[in-house]
CSV table of C-alpha atoms in Angstrom, one decimal:
chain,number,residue,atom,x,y,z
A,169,UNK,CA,10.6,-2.8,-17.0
A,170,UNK,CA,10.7,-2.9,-21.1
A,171,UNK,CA,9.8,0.9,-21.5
A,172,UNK,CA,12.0,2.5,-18.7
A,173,UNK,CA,12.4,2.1,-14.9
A,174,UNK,CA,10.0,2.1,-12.6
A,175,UNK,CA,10.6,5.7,-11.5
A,176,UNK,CA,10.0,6.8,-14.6
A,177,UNK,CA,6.4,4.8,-14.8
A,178,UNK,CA,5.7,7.0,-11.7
A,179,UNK,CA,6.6,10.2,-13.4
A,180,UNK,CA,4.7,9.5,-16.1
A,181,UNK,CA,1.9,9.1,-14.3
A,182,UNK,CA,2.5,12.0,-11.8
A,183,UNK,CA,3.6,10.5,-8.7
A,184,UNK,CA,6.2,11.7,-6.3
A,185,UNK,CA,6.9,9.7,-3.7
A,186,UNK,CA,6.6,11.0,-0.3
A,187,UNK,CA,9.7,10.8,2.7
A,188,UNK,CA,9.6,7.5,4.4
A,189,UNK,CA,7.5,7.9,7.7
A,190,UNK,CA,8.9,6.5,10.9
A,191,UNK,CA,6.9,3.0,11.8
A,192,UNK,CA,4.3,3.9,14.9
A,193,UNK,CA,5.9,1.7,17.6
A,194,UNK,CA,8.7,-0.6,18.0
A,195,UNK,CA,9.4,-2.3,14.8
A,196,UNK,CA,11.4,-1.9,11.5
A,197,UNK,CA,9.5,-0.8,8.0
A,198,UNK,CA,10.4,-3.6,6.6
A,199,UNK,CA,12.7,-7.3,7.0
A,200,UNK,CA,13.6,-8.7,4.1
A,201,UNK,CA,14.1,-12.6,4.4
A,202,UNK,CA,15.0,-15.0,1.3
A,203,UNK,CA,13.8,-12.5,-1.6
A,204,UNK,CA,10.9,-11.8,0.1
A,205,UNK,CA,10.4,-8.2,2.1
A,206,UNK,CA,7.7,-7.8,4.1
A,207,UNK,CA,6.4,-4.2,4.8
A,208,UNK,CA,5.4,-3.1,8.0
A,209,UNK,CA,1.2,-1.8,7.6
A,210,UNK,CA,1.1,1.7,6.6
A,211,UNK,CA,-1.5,4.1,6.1
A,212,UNK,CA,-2.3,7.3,4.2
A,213,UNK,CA,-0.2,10.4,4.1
A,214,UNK,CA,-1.7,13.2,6.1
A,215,UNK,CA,-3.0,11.1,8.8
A,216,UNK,CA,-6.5,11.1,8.1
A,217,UNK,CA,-8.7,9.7,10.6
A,218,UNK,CA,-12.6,8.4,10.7
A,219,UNK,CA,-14.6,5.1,9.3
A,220,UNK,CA,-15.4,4.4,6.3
A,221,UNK,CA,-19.0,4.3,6.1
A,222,UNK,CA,-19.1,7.2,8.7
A,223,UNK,CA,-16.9,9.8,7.8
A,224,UNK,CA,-15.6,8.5,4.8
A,225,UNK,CA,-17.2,7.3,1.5
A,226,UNK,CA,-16.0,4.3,-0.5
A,227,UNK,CA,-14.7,6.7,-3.2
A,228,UNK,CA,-12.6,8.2,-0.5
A,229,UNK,CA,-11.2,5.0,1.3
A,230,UNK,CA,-10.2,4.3,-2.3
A,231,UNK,CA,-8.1,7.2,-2.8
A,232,UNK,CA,-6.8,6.4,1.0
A,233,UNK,CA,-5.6,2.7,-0.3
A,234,UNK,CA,-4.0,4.3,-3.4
A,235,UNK,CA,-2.1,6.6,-0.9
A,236,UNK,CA,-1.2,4.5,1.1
A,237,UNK,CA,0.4,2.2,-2.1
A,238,UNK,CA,2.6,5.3,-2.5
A,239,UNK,CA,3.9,5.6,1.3
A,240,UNK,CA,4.7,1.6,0.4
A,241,UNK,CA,6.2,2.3,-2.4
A,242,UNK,CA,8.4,4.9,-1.1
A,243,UNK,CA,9.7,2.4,1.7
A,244,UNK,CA,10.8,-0.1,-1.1
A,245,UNK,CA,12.5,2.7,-3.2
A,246,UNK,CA,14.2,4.2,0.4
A,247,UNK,CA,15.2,0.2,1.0
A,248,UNK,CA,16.4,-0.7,-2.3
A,249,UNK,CA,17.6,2.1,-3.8
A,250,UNK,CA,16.1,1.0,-6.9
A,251,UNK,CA,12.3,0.2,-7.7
A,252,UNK,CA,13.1,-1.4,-10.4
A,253,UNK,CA,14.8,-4.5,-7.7
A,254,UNK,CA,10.9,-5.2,-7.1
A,255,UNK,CA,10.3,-8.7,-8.9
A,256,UNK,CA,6.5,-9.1,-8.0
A,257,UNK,CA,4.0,-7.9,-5.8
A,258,UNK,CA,2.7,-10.8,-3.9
A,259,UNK,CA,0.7,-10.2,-1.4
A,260,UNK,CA,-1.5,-7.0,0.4
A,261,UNK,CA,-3.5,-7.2,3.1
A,262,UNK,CA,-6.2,-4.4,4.3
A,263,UNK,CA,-7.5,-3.4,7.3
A,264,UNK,CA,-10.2,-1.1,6.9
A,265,UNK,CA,-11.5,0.8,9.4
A,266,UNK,CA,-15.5,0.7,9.2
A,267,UNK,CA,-18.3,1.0,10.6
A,268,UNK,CA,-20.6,-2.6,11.0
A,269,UNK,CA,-22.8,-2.4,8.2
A,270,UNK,CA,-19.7,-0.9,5.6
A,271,UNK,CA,-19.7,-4.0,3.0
A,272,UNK,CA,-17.4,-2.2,0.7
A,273,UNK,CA,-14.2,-2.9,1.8
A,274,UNK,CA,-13.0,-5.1,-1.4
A,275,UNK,CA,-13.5,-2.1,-3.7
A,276,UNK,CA,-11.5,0.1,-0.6
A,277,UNK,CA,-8.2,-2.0,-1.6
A,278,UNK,CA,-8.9,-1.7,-5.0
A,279,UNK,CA,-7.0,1.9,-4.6
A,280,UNK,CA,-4.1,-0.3,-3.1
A,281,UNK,CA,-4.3,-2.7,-6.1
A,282,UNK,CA,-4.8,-1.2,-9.0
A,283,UNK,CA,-1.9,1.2,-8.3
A,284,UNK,CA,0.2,-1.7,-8.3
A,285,UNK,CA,-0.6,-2.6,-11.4
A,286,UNK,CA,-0.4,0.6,-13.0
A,287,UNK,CA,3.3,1.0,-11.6
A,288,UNK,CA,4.8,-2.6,-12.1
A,289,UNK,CA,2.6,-3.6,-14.7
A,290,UNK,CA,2.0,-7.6,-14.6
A,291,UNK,CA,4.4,-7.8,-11.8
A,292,UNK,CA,1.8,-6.0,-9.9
A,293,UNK,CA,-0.7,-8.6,-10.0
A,294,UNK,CA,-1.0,-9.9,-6.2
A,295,UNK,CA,-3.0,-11.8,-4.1
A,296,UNK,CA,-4.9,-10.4,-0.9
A,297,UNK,CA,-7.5,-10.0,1.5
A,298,UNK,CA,-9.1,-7.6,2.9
A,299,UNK,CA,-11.1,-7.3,6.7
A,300,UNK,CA,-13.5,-4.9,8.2
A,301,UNK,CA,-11.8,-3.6,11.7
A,302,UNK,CA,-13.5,-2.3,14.3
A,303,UNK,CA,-10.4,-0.1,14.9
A,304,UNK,CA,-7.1,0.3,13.6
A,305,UNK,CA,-4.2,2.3,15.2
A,306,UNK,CA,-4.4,6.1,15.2
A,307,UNK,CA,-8.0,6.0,14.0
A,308,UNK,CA,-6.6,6.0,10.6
A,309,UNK,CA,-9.4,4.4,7.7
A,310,UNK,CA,-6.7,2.0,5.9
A,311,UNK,CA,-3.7,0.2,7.0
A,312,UNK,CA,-2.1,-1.8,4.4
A,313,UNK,CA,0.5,-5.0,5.2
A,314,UNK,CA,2.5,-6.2,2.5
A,315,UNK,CA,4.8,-8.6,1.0
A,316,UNK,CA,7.4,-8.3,-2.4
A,317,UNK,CA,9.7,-10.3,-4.3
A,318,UNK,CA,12.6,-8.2,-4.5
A,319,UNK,CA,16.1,-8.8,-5.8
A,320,UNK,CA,18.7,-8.5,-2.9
């Protein structure tokens, strides 16, 4: 980063990352093959739980996806020791728990997104997709999958 490390851009803007949660079944947080690592799907701190569209507003899955960006990017600091070892975000994929007629789930992930590119600036920038589930594990309302370029 020009200005600093990529801890400090999280200071600055008031974000401390969280301990590492254990993944939810039998599988690592991450595998890192060829520069690229590949995070396991998280979802917020706190463990909320309900549909968007039911029990949750837009608003709030938005503030879930931005959580859940954190509890991501405290696996790549716990991995790599170093944030600033991230070279791009490349991809993020949402699944957001919703009920049938929720048609919303692009601005969800925009929680997840834009806190990417607040934190690595135009490294941030990522593609994605986004899909409406029917039900996701733990009846949580986002679960985010990702992929980085990192330096190993």
């Amino acid at each position: 980063m020009i200005n600093g490390t990529i801890e400090e851009k999280l200071k600055s803007l008031g974000i401390v990352l969280p301990n590492v949660s254990d993944p939810a079944g039998k599988y690592a947080n991450f595998v890192i093959v060829n520069g690229l690592m590949f995070v396991s799907g998280k979802g917020p701190s706190g463990h909320p739980k309900g549909k968007l569209g039911n029990e949750y507003t837009t608003a709030q899955g938005y503030d879930f996806a931005r959580n859940t960006g954190i509890e991501i990017i405290a696996v790549l600091k716990d991995a790599l020791g170093s944030l600033d070892k991230v070279k791009r975000v490349v991809k993020a994929q949402g699944f957001v728990n919703a009920e049938p007629s929720f048609e919303e789930h692009h601005k969800v992930l925009n929680g997840f997104s834009d806190l990417m590119l607040e934190v690595f600036g135009d490294k941030g920038s990522h593609a994605r997709s986004v899909f409406g589930a029917v039900s996701v594990r733990d009846n949580l309302p986002i679960i985010v999958d990702s992929i980085f370029e990192v330096e190993v």
